[in-house]
CSV table of C-alpha atoms (C1' of nucleotides) in Angstrom, one decimal:
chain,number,residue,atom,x,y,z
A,1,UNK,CA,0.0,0.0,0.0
A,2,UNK,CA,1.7,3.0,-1.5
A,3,UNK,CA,0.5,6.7,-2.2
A,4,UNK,CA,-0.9,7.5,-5.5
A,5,UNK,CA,0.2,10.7,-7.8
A,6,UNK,CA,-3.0,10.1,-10.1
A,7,UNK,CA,-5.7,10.2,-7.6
A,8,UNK,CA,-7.0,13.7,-6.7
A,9,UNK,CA,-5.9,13.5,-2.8
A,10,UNK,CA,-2.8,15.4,-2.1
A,11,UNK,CA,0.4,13.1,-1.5
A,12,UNK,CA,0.9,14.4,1.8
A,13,UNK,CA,-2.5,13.5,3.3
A,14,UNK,CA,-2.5,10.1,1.5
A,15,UNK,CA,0.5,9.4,3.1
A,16,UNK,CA,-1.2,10.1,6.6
A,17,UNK,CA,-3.6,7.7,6.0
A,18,UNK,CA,-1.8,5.6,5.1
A,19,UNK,CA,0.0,5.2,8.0
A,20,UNK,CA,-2.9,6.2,10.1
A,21,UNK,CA,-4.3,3.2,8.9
A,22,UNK,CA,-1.2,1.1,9.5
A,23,UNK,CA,-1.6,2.2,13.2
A,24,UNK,CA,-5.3,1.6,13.4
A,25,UNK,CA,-4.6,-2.4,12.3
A,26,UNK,CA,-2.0,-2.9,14.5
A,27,UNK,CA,0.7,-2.9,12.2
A,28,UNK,CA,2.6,-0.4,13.2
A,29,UNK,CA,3.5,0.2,16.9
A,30,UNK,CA,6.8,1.7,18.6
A,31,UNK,CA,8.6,4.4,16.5
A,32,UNK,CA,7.3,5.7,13.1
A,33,UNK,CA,9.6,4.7,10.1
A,34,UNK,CA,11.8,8.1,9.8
A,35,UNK,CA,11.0,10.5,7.1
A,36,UNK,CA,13.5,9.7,4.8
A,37,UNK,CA,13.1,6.1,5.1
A,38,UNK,CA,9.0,7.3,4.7
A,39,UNK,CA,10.3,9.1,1.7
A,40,UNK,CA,11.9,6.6,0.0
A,41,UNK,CA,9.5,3.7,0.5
A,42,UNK,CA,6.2,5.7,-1.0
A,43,UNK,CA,8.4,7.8,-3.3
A,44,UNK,CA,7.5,11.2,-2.3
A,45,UNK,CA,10.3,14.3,-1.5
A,46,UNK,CA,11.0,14.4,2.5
A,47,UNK,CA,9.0,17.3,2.8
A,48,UNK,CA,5.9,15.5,1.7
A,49,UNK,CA,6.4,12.7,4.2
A,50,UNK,CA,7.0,15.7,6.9
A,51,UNK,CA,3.8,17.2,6.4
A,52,UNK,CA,2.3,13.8,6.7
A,53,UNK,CA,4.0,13.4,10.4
A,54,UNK,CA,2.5,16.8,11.2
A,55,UNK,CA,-1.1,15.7,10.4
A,56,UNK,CA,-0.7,12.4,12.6
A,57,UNK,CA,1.3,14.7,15.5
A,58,UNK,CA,-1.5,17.6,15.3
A,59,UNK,CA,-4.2,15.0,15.6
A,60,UNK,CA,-2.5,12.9,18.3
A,61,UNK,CA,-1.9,9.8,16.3
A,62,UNK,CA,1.7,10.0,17.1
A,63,UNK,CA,4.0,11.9,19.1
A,64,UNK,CA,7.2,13.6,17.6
A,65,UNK,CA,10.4,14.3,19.1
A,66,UNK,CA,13.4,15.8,17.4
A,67,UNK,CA,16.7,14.4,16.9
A,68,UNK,CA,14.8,10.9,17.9
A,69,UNK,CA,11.9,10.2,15.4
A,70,UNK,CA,8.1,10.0,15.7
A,71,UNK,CA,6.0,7.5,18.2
A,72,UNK,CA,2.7,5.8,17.9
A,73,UNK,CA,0.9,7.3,20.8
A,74,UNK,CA,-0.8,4.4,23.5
A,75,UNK,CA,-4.2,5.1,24.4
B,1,UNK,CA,6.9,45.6,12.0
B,2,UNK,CA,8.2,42.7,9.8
B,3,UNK,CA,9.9,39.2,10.3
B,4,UNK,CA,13.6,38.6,12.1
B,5,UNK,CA,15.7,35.8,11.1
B,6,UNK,CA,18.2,36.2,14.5
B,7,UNK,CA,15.1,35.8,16.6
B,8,UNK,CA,14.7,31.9,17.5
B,9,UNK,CA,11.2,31.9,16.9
B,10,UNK,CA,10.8,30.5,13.2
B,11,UNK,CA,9.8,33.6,10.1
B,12,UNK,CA,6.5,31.8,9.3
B,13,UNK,CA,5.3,31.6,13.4
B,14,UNK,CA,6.9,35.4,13.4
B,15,UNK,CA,4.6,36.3,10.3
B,16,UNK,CA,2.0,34.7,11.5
B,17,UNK,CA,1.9,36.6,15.1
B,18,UNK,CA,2.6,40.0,13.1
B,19,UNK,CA,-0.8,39.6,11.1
B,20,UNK,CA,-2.5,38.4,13.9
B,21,UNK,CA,-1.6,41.0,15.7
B,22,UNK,CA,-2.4,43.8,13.2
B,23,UNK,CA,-5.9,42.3,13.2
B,24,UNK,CA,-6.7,42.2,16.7
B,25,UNK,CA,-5.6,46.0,16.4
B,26,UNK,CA,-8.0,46.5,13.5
B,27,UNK,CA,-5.0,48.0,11.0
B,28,UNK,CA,-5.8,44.9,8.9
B,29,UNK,CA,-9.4,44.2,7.4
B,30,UNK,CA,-11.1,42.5,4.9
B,31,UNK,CA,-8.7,41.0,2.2
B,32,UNK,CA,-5.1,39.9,3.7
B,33,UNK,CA,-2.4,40.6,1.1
B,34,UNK,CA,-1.3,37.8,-1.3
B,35,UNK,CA,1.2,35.2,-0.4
B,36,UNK,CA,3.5,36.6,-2.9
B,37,UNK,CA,2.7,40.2,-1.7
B,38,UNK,CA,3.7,39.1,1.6
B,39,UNK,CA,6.8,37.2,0.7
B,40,UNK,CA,8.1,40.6,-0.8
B,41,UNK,CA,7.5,42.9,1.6
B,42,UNK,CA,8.9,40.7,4.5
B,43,UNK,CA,11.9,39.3,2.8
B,44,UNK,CA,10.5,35.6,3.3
B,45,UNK,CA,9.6,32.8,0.7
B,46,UNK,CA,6.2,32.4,-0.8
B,47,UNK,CA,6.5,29.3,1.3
B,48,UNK,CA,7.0,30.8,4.4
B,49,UNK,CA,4.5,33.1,4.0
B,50,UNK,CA,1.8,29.9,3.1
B,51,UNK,CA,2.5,28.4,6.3
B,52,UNK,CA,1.4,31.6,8.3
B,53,UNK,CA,-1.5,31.8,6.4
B,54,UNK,CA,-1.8,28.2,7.2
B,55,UNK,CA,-1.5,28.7,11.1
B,56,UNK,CA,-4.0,32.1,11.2
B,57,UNK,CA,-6.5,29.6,8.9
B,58,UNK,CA,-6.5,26.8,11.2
B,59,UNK,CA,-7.1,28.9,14.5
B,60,UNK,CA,-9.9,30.8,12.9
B,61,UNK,CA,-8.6,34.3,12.4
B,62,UNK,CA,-9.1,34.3,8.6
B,63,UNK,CA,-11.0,32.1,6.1
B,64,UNK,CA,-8.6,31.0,2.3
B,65,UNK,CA,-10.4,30.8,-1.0
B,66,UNK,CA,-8.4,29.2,-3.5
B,67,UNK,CA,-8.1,31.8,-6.4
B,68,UNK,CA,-9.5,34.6,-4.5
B,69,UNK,CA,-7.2,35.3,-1.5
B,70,UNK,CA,-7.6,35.3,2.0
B,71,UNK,CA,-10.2,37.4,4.1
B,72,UNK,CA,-10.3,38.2,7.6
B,73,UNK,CA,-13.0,36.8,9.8
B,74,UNK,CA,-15.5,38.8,11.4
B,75,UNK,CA,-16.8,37.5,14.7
C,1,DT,C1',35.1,15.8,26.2
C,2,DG,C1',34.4,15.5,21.6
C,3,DG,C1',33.1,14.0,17.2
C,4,DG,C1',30.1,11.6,13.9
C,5,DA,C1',25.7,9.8,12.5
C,6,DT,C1',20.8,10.1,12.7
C,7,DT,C1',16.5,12.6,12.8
C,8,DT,C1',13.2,16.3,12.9
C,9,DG,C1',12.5,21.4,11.8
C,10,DT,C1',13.0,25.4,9.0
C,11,DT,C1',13.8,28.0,4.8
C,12,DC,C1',14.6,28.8,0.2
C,13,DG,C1',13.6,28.6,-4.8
C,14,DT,C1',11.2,26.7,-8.4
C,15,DA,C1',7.6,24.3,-10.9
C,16,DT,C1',3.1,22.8,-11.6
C,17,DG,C1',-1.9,22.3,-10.6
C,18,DT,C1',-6.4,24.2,-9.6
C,19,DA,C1',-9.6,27.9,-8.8
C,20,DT,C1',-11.2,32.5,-9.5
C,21,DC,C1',-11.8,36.8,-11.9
D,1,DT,C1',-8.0,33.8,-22.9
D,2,DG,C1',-5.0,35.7,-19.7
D,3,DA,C1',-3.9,37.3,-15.1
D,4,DT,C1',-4.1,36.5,-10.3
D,5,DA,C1',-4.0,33.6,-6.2
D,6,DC,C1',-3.8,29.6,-3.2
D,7,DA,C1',-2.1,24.5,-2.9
D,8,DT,C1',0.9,20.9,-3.7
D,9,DA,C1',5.4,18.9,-4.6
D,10,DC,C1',10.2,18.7,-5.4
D,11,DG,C1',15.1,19.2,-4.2
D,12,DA,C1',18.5,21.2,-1.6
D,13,DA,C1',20.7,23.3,2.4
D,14,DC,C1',21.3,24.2,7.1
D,15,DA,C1',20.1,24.2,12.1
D,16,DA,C1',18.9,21.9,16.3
D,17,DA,C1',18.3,17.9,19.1
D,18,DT,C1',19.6,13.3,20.2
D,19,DC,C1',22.3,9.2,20.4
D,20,DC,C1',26.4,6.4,20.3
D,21,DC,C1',31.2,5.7,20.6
DNA sequence: TGGGATTTGTTCGTATGTATC
DNA sequence: TGATACATACGAACAAATCCC
């Protein structure tokens, strides 16, 4: 499951659901990939996969903390 | 009043707090100048300026149209 | 103490897309 | 049609925080 240039939603908020989703299923616990391993895997630039981060942080998804990556946050 | 790269706070969180606050004090009404206008006269990149735009939309001070610009809210 | 690697954050410049006038 | 304006995306560079040796 990978982001799609051809569909309509932006890059950036595809990305955050996908990993939203990734979350949701359990399959992704403990620390986020970082972005430029984020930005590698789907293709995007690293700013795209930032902006994704920022979503997931602002909503409280995950928690980000700099110079040591991002964190799915336990309910 | 404009934007100051030796301060630690970032240019598009300065920007942001500088239209904020010439809204609050009424010097700013209706239409907020253009991204690009905004770049210009503070010295910052169109993408700088986007992401205080960004900020003041979230929080509810102004509404974005795409293709028309940005207007200040009225409460 | 220090240096290097990793990671997030900010900023710039540019290009392209989409919507409005 | 063309001009204007916001939105997205890319690539690059540097800063700041963290971690490890």
């Amino acid at each position: 499951m990978t982001v799609d240039p051809d569909e309509p939603t932006p890059l950036y908020i595809q990305l955050a659901n996908i990993i939203r989703g990734q979350i949701e299923r359990g399959e992704l616990t403990g620390r986020v990939p970082s972005i430029k391993t984020l930005a590698q895997q789907h293709g995007v630039a690293m700013g795209t996969a930032e902006r994704a981060l920022v979503i997931l942080r602002d909503e409280g998804t995950i928690t980000v903390v700099v110079g040591r990556g991002a964190f799915v946050k336990r309910h």
